Amino acid sequence: MSRTVIDLDDEALAEAARLLGTTTKKETVNAALREIADRRRRAAAVERMRRMVAEGEIDLSLIEEPAHPSPAGPGENPDESSPGLGHHAA
């Protein structure tokens, strides 16, 4: 870990500490640095995914859930009515 002397904006530091739930200047600065690095890394990953979707490398229809799935009612198991899953006609 390196040691650096810097001037900090006290108001920004106090707000960051409140938002991050930190109690010391060191904790706040380190948490803020990790937070921004994580956010930028996630944003870059989302952008790569968007590009892959746009280029057809990812087919969202294979992973999207229906907008209004029809849930099974109480006591109903959707697999019981599927043919070939052990449900025998009487």
mmCIF file of N, CA and C in Angstrom:
data_model
loop_
_atom_site.group_PDB
_atom_site.id
_atom_site.type_symbol
_atom_site.label_atom_id
_atom_site.label_comp_id
_atom_site.label_asym_id
_atom_site.label_seq_id
_atom_site.Cartn_x
_atom_site.Cartn_y
_atom_site.Cartn_z
ATOM 1 N N MET A 1 0.854 -1.168 0.000
ATOM 2 C CA MET A 1 0.000 0.000 0.000
ATOM 3 C C MET A 1 0.898 1.229 0.000
ATOM 4 N N SER A 2 0.539 2.203 -0.823
ATOM 5 C CA SER A 2 1.339 3.428 -0.883
ATOM 6 C C SER A 2 0.745 4.499 0.020
ATOM 7 N N ARG A 3 1.587 5.432 0.398
ATOM 8 C CA ARG A 3 1.163 6.538 1.249
ATOM 9 C C ARG A 3 1.298 7.806 0.422
ATOM 10 N N THR A 4 0.202 8.585 0.358
ATOM 11 C CA THR A 4 0.165 9.796 -0.446
ATOM 12 C C THR A 4 -0.491 10.909 0.351
ATOM 13 N N VAL A 5 0.060 12.099 0.252
ATOM 14 C CA VAL A 5 -0.533 13.260 0.907
ATOM 15 C C VAL A 5 -1.274 14.049 -0.166
ATOM 16 N N ILE A 6 -2.599 14.233 0.032
ATOM 17 C CA ILE A 6 -3.406 14.972 -0.939
ATOM 18 C C ILE A 6 -4.391 15.877 -0.217
ATOM 19 N N ASP A 7 -4.814 16.918 -0.906
ATOM 20 C CA ASP A 7 -5.878 17.781 -0.396
ATOM 21 C C ASP A 7 -7.201 17.195 -0.867
ATOM 22 N N LEU A 8 -8.162 17.068 0.057
ATOM 23 C CA LEU A 8 -9.462 16.500 -0.271
ATOM 24 C C LEU A 8 -10.558 17.528 -0.067
ATOM 25 N N ASP A 9 -11.594 17.422 -0.866
ATOM 26 C CA ASP A 9 -12.798 18.237 -0.704
ATOM 27 C C ASP A 9 -13.554 17.653 0.489
ATOM 28 N N ASP A 10 -13.584 18.389 1.598
ATOM 29 C CA ASP A 10 -14.183 17.870 2.831
ATOM 30 C C ASP A 10 -15.660 17.522 2.671
ATOM 31 N N GLU A 11 -16.400 18.346 1.928
ATOM 32 C CA GLU A 11 -17.830 18.063 1.729
ATOM 33 C C GLU A 11 -18.027 16.797 0.903
ATOM 34 N N ALA A 12 -17.244 16.658 -0.158
ATOM 35 C CA ALA A 12 -17.349 15.460 -0.998
ATOM 36 C C ALA A 12 -16.940 14.220 -0.211
ATOM 37 N N LEU A 13 -15.909 14.355 0.617
ATOM 38 C CA LEU A 13 -15.458 13.237 1.434
ATOM 39 C C LEU A 13 -16.534 12.822 2.434
ATOM 40 N N ALA A 14 -17.168 13.805 3.065
ATOM 41 C CA ALA A 14 -18.223 13.509 4.040
ATOM 42 C C ALA A 14 -19.411 12.834 3.371
ATOM 43 N N GLU A 15 -19.793 13.325 2.194
ATOM 44 C CA GLU A 15 -20.924 12.708 1.490
ATOM 45 C C GLU A 15 -20.576 11.290 1.050
ATOM 46 N N ALA A 16 -19.363 11.109 0.540
ATOM 47 C CA ALA A 16 -18.932 9.773 0.119
ATOM 48 C C ALA A 16 -18.932 8.817 1.306
ATOM 49 N N ALA A 17 -18.446 9.279 2.458
ATOM 50 C CA ALA A 17 -18.419 8.433 3.654
ATOM 51 C C ALA A 17 -19.833 8.034 4.051
ATOM 52 N N ARG A 18 -20.746 8.991 3.982
ATOM 53 C CA ARG A 18 -22.138 8.693 4.329
ATOM 54 C C ARG A 18 -22.719 7.667 3.367
ATOM 55 N N LEU A 19 -22.516 7.868 2.076
ATOM 56 C CA LEU A 19 -23.071 6.965 1.066
ATOM 57 C C LEU A 19 -22.424 5.581 1.101
ATOM 58 N N LEU A 20 -21.144 5.544 1.393
ATOM 59 C CA LEU A 20 -20.421 4.272 1.403
ATOM 60 C C LEU A 20 -20.480 3.569 2.755
ATOM 61 N N GLY A 21 -20.907 4.295 3.777
ATOM 62 C CA GLY A 21 -20.969 3.701 5.108
ATOM 63 C C GLY A 21 -19.605 3.519 5.746
ATOM 64 N N THR A 22 -18.665 4.389 5.402
ATOM 65 C CA THR A 22 -17.320 4.294 5.961
ATOM 66 C C THR A 22 -17.156 5.309 7.088
ATOM 67 N N THR A 23 -16.131 5.090 7.919
ATOM 68 C CA THR A 23 -15.960 5.976 9.077
ATOM 69 C C THR A 23 -14.642 6.736 9.087
ATOM 70 N N THR A 24 -13.679 6.306 8.290
ATOM 71 C CA THR A 24 -12.400 7.023 8.258
ATOM 72 C C THR A 24 -12.129 7.532 6.848
ATOM 73 N N LYS A 25 -11.232 8.520 6.761
ATOM 74 C CA LYS A 25 -10.855 9.057 5.446
ATOM 75 C C LYS A 25 -10.234 7.960 4.590
ATOM 76 N N LYS A 26 -9.364 7.175 5.190
ATOM 77 C CA LYS A 26 -8.700 6.094 4.454
ATOM 78 C C LYS A 26 -9.722 5.101 3.904
ATOM 79 N N GLU A 27 -10.647 4.660 4.757
ATOM 80 C CA GLU A 27 -11.698 3.732 4.311
ATOM 81 C C GLU A 27 -12.514 4.342 3.177
ATOM 82 N N THR A 28 -12.857 5.615 3.329
ATOM 83 C CA THR A 28 -13.704 6.288 2.341
ATOM 84 C C THR A 28 -13.009 6.385 0.997
ATOM 85 N N VAL A 29 -11.757 6.825 1.003
ATOM 86 C CA VAL A 29 -11.020 6.964 -0.260
ATOM 87 C C VAL A 29 -10.837 5.601 -0.916
ATOM 88 N N ASN A 30 -10.433 4.596 -0.144
ATOM 89 C CA ASN A 30 -10.239 3.259 -0.724
ATOM 90 C C ASN A 30 -11.546 2.672 -1.243
ATOM 91 N N ALA A 31 -12.639 2.841 -0.495
ATOM 92 C CA ALA A 31 -13.941 2.331 -0.945
ATOM 93 C C ALA A 31 -14.393 3.056 -2.207
ATOM 94 N N ALA A 32 -14.173 4.363 -2.257
ATOM 95 C CA ALA A 32 -14.568 5.134 -3.442
ATOM 96 C C ALA A 32 -13.758 4.706 -4.666
ATOM 97 N N LEU A 33 -12.471 4.468 -4.485
ATOM 98 C CA LEU A 33 -11.636 4.009 -5.601
ATOM 99 C C LEU A 33 -12.102 2.646 -6.106
ATOM 100 N N ARG A 34 -12.399 1.738 -5.183
ATOM 101 C CA ARG A 34 -12.899 0.412 -5.593
ATOM 102 C C ARG A 34 -14.251 0.528 -6.286
ATOM 103 N N GLU A 35 -15.117 1.388 -5.736
ATOM 104 C CA GLU A 35 -16.461 1.573 -6.308
ATOM 105 C C GLU A 35 -16.390 2.070 -7.751
ATOM 106 N N ILE A 36 -15.569 3.078 -8.009
ATOM 107 C CA ILE A 36 -15.508 3.616 -9.376
ATOM 108 C C ILE A 36 -14.871 2.601 -10.323
ATOM 109 N N ALA A 37 -13.867 1.872 -9.861
ATOM 110 C CA ALA A 37 -13.258 0.851 -10.717
ATOM 111 C C ALA A 37 -14.275 -0.241 -11.046
ATOM 112 N N ASP A 38 -15.039 -0.673 -10.037
ATOM 113 C CA ASP A 38 -16.072 -1.691 -10.265
ATOM 114 C C ASP A 38 -17.142 -1.194 -11.223
ATOM 115 N N ARG A 39 -17.588 0.046 -11.033
ATOM 116 C CA ARG A 39 -18.622 0.602 -11.925
ATOM 117 C C ARG A 39 -18.141 0.666 -13.358
ATOM 118 N N ARG A 40 -16.922 1.138 -13.561
ATOM 119 C CA ARG A 40 -16.386 1.235 -14.926
ATOM 120 C C ARG A 40 -16.215 -0.146 -15.545
ATOM 121 N N ARG A 41 -15.776 -1.113 -14.745
ATOM 122 C CA ARG A 41 -15.609 -2.480 -15.252
ATOM 123 C C ARG A 41 -16.963 -3.066 -15.653
ATOM 124 N N ARG A 42 -17.999 -2.853 -14.817
ATOM 125 C CA ARG A 42 -19.342 -3.347 -15.154
ATOM 126 C C ARG A 42 -19.893 -2.650 -16.391
ATOM 127 N N ALA A 43 -19.675 -1.335 -16.493
ATOM 128 C CA ALA A 43 -20.162 -0.594 -17.661
ATOM 129 C C ALA A 43 -19.504 -1.113 -18.937
ATOM 130 N N ALA A 44 -18.219 -1.410 -18.865
ATOM 131 C CA ALA A 44 -17.514 -1.945 -20.033
ATOM 132 C C ALA A 44 -18.057 -3.327 -20.396
ATOM 133 N N ALA A 45 -18.375 -4.142 -19.395
ATOM 134 C CA ALA A 45 -18.932 -5.476 -19.658
ATOM 135 C C ALA A 45 -20.306 -5.367 -20.310
ATOM 136 N N VAL A 46 -21.128 -4.439 -19.828
ATOM 137 C CA VAL A 46 -22.456 -4.231 -20.424
ATOM 138 C C VAL A 46 -22.309 -3.776 -21.870
ATOM 139 N N GLU A 47 -21.376 -2.881 -22.120
ATOM 140 C CA GLU A 47 -21.167 -2.403 -23.491
ATOM 141 C C GLU A 47 -20.706 -3.541 -24.401
ATOM 142 N N ARG A 48 -19.823 -4.415 -23.900
ATOM 143 C CA ARG A 48 -19.395 -5.573 -24.702
ATOM 144 C C ARG A 48 -20.574 -6.485 -25.001
ATOM 145 N N MET A 49 -21.442 -6.697 -24.003
ATOM 146 C CA MET A 49 -22.628 -7.540 -24.214
ATOM 147 C C MET A 49 -23.555 -6.913 -25.252
ATOM 148 N N ARG A 50 -23.774 -5.604 -25.162
ATOM 149 C CA ARG A 50 -24.631 -4.920 -26.147
ATOM 150 C C ARG A 50 -24.079 -5.082 -27.554
ATOM 151 N N ARG A 51 -22.768 -4.934 -27.677
ATOM 152 C CA ARG A 51 -22.134 -5.077 -28.984
ATOM 153 C C ARG A 51 -22.303 -6.507 -29.501
ATOM 154 N N MET A 52 -22.148 -7.486 -28.609
ATOM 155 C CA MET A 52 -22.304 -8.882 -29.014
ATOM 156 C C MET A 52 -23.735 -9.173 -29.454
ATOM 157 N N VAL A 53 -24.718 -8.591 -28.765
ATOM 158 C CA VAL A 53 -26.120 -8.766 -29.162
ATOM 159 C C VAL A 53 -26.339 -8.123 -30.524
ATOM 160 N N ALA A 54 -25.839 -6.903 -30.703
ATOM 161 C CA ALA A 54 -26.023 -6.184 -31.963
ATOM 162 C C ALA A 54 -25.384 -6.931 -33.132
ATOM 163 N N GLU A 55 -24.278 -7.611 -32.872
ATOM 164 C CA GLU A 55 -23.577 -8.339 -33.928
ATOM 165 C C GLU A 55 -24.083 -9.774 -34.085
ATOM 166 N N GLY A 56 -25.105 -10.147 -33.307
ATOM 167 C CA GLY A 56 -25.691 -11.472 -33.438
ATOM 168 C C GLY A 56 -24.925 -12.582 -32.746
ATOM 169 N N GLU A 57 -23.952 -12.237 -31.926
ATOM 170 C CA GLU A 57 -23.185 -13.254 -31.219
ATOM 171 C C GLU A 57 -23.957 -13.823 -30.032
ATOM 172 N N ILE A 58 -24.924 -13.063 -29.533
ATOM 173 C CA ILE A 58 -25.771 -13.511 -28.431
ATOM 174 C C ILE A 58 -27.217 -13.390 -28.882
ATOM 175 N N ASP A 59 -27.984 -14.461 -28.707
ATOM 176 C CA ASP A 59 -29.400 -14.459 -29.055
ATOM 177 C C ASP A 59 -30.205 -14.327 -27.767
ATOM 178 N N LEU A 60 -30.699 -13.119 -27.490
ATOM 179 C CA LEU A 60 -31.433 -12.869 -26.252
ATOM 180 C C LEU A 60 -32.709 -13.681 -26.150
ATOM 181 N N SER A 61 -33.281 -14.082 -27.271
ATOM 182 C CA SER A 61 -34.525 -14.856 -27.211
ATOM 183 C C SER A 61 -34.308 -16.203 -26.522
ATOM 184 N N LEU A 62 -33.081 -16.668 -26.483
ATOM 185 C CA LEU A 62 -32.791 -17.944 -25.831
ATOM 186 C C LEU A 62 -32.710 -17.812 -24.312
ATOM 187 N N ILE A 63 -32.507 -16.588 -23.821
ATOM 188 C CA ILE A 63 -32.349 -16.414 -22.378
ATOM 189 C C ILE A 63 -33.409 -15.534 -21.739
ATOM 190 N N GLU A 64 -34.229 -14.866 -22.537
ATOM 191 C CA GLU A 64 -35.271 -14.009 -21.981
ATOM 192 C C GLU A 64 -36.422 -14.846 -21.453
ATOM 193 N N GLU A 65 -37.009 -14.385 -20.362
ATOM 194 C CA GLU A 65 -38.205 -15.023 -19.831
ATOM 195 C C GLU A 65 -39.413 -14.337 -20.437
ATOM 196 N N PRO A 66 -40.528 -15.055 -20.582
ATOM 197 C CA PRO A 66 -41.729 -14.422 -21.132
ATOM 198 C C PRO A 66 -42.174 -13.263 -20.245
ATOM 199 N N ALA A 67 -42.778 -12.254 -20.855
ATOM 200 C CA ALA A 67 -43.225 -11.074 -20.112
ATOM 201 C C ALA A 67 -44.276 -11.432 -19.079
ATOM 202 N N HIS A 68 -45.174 -12.355 -19.403
ATOM 203 C CA HIS A 68 -46.245 -12.756 -18.497
ATOM 204 C C HIS A 68 -46.303 -14.274 -18.418
ATOM 205 N N PRO A 69 -45.405 -14.877 -17.625
ATOM 206 C CA PRO A 69 -45.446 -16.338 -17.532
ATOM 207 C C PRO A 69 -46.736 -16.792 -16.870
ATOM 208 N N SER A 70 -47.216 -17.958 -17.257
ATOM 209 C CA SER A 70 -48.443 -18.485 -16.654
ATOM 210 C C SER A 70 -48.045 -19.434 -15.534
ATOM 211 N N PRO A 71 -48.096 -18.945 -14.298
ATOM 212 C CA PRO A 71 -47.683 -19.788 -13.173
ATOM 213 C C PRO A 71 -48.677 -20.917 -12.933
ATOM 214 N N ALA A 72 -48.179 -22.019 -12.429
ATOM 215 C CA ALA A 72 -49.046 -23.150 -12.092
ATOM 216 C C ALA A 72 -49.872 -22.777 -10.879
ATOM 217 N N GLY A 73 -51.108 -23.188 -10.863
ATOM 218 C CA GLY A 73 -51.984 -22.922 -9.731
ATOM 219 C C GLY A 73 -51.605 -23.801 -8.554
ATOM 220 N N PRO A 74 -52.244 -23.592 -7.411
ATOM 221 C CA PRO A 74 -51.951 -24.404 -6.229
ATOM 222 C C PRO A 74 -52.192 -25.878 -6.512
ATOM 223 N N GLY A 75 -51.215 -26.692 -6.171
ATOM 224 C CA GLY A 75 -51.359 -28.131 -6.357
ATOM 225 C C GLY A 75 -51.124 -28.590 -7.782
ATOM 226 N N GLU A 76 -50.851 -27.670 -8.685
ATOM 227 C CA GLU A 76 -50.608 -28.042 -10.077
ATOM 228 C C GLU A 76 -49.114 -28.086 -10.332
ATOM 229 N N ASN A 77 -48.696 -29.113 -11.007
ATOM 230 C CA ASN A 77 -47.315 -29.228 -11.414
ATOM 231 C C ASN A 77 -47.324 -29.281 -12.928
ATOM 232 N N PRO A 78 -46.785 -28.267 -13.595
ATOM 233 C CA PRO A 78 -46.849 -28.250 -15.061
ATOM 234 C C PRO A 78 -46.200 -29.465 -15.701
ATOM 235 N N ASP A 79 -45.232 -30.089 -15.034
ATOM 236 C CA ASP A 79 -44.583 -31.261 -15.603
ATOM 237 C C ASP A 79 -45.497 -32.472 -15.617
ATOM 238 N N GLU A 80 -46.490 -32.527 -14.737
ATOM 239 C CA GLU A 80 -47.392 -33.675 -14.674
ATOM 240 C C GLU A 80 -48.250 -33.788 -15.927
ATOM 241 N N SER A 81 -48.532 -32.688 -16.580
ATOM 242 C CA SER A 81 -49.388 -32.745 -17.762
ATOM 243 C C SER A 81 -48.591 -32.899 -19.049
ATOM 244 N N SER A 82 -47.262 -32.868 -18.939
ATOM 245 C CA SER A 82 -46.433 -33.010 -20.125
ATOM 246 C C SER A 82 -46.359 -34.464 -20.528
ATOM 247 N N PRO A 83 -46.534 -34.750 -21.810
ATOM 248 C CA PRO A 83 -46.456 -36.133 -22.254
ATOM 249 C C PRO A 83 -45.055 -36.691 -22.048
ATOM 250 N N GLY A 84 -45.013 -37.955 -21.697
ATOM 251 C CA GLY A 84 -43.730 -38.625 -21.580
ATOM 252 C C GLY A 84 -43.016 -38.379 -20.269
ATOM 253 N N LEU A 85 -43.675 -37.766 -19.298
ATOM 254 C CA LEU A 85 -43.021 -37.519 -18.023
ATOM 255 C C LEU A 85 -43.659 -38.333 -16.909
ATOM 256 N N GLY A 86 -44.054 -39.527 -17.213
ATOM 257 C CA GLY A 86 -44.592 -40.407 -16.191
ATOM 258 C C GLY A 86 -46.079 -40.255 -15.968
ATOM 259 N N HIS A 87 -46.764 -39.441 -16.734
ATOM 260 C CA HIS A 87 -48.209 -39.265 -16.596
ATOM 261 C C HIS A 87 -48.874 -40.258 -17.541
ATOM 262 N N HIS A 88 -49.589 -41.176 -16.977
ATOM 263 C CA HIS A 88 -50.230 -42.208 -17.796
ATOM 264 C C HIS A 88 -51.719 -41.943 -17.910
ATOM 265 N N ALA A 89 -52.257 -42.155 -19.088
ATOM 266 C CA ALA A 89 -53.702 -41.992 -19.297
ATOM 267 C C ALA A 89 -54.424 -43.147 -18.631
ATOM 268 N N ALA A 90 -55.583 -42.881 -18.059
ATOM 269 C CA ALA A 90 -56.344 -43.923 -17.364
ATOM 270 C C ALA A 90 -57.350 -44.559 -18.272
#
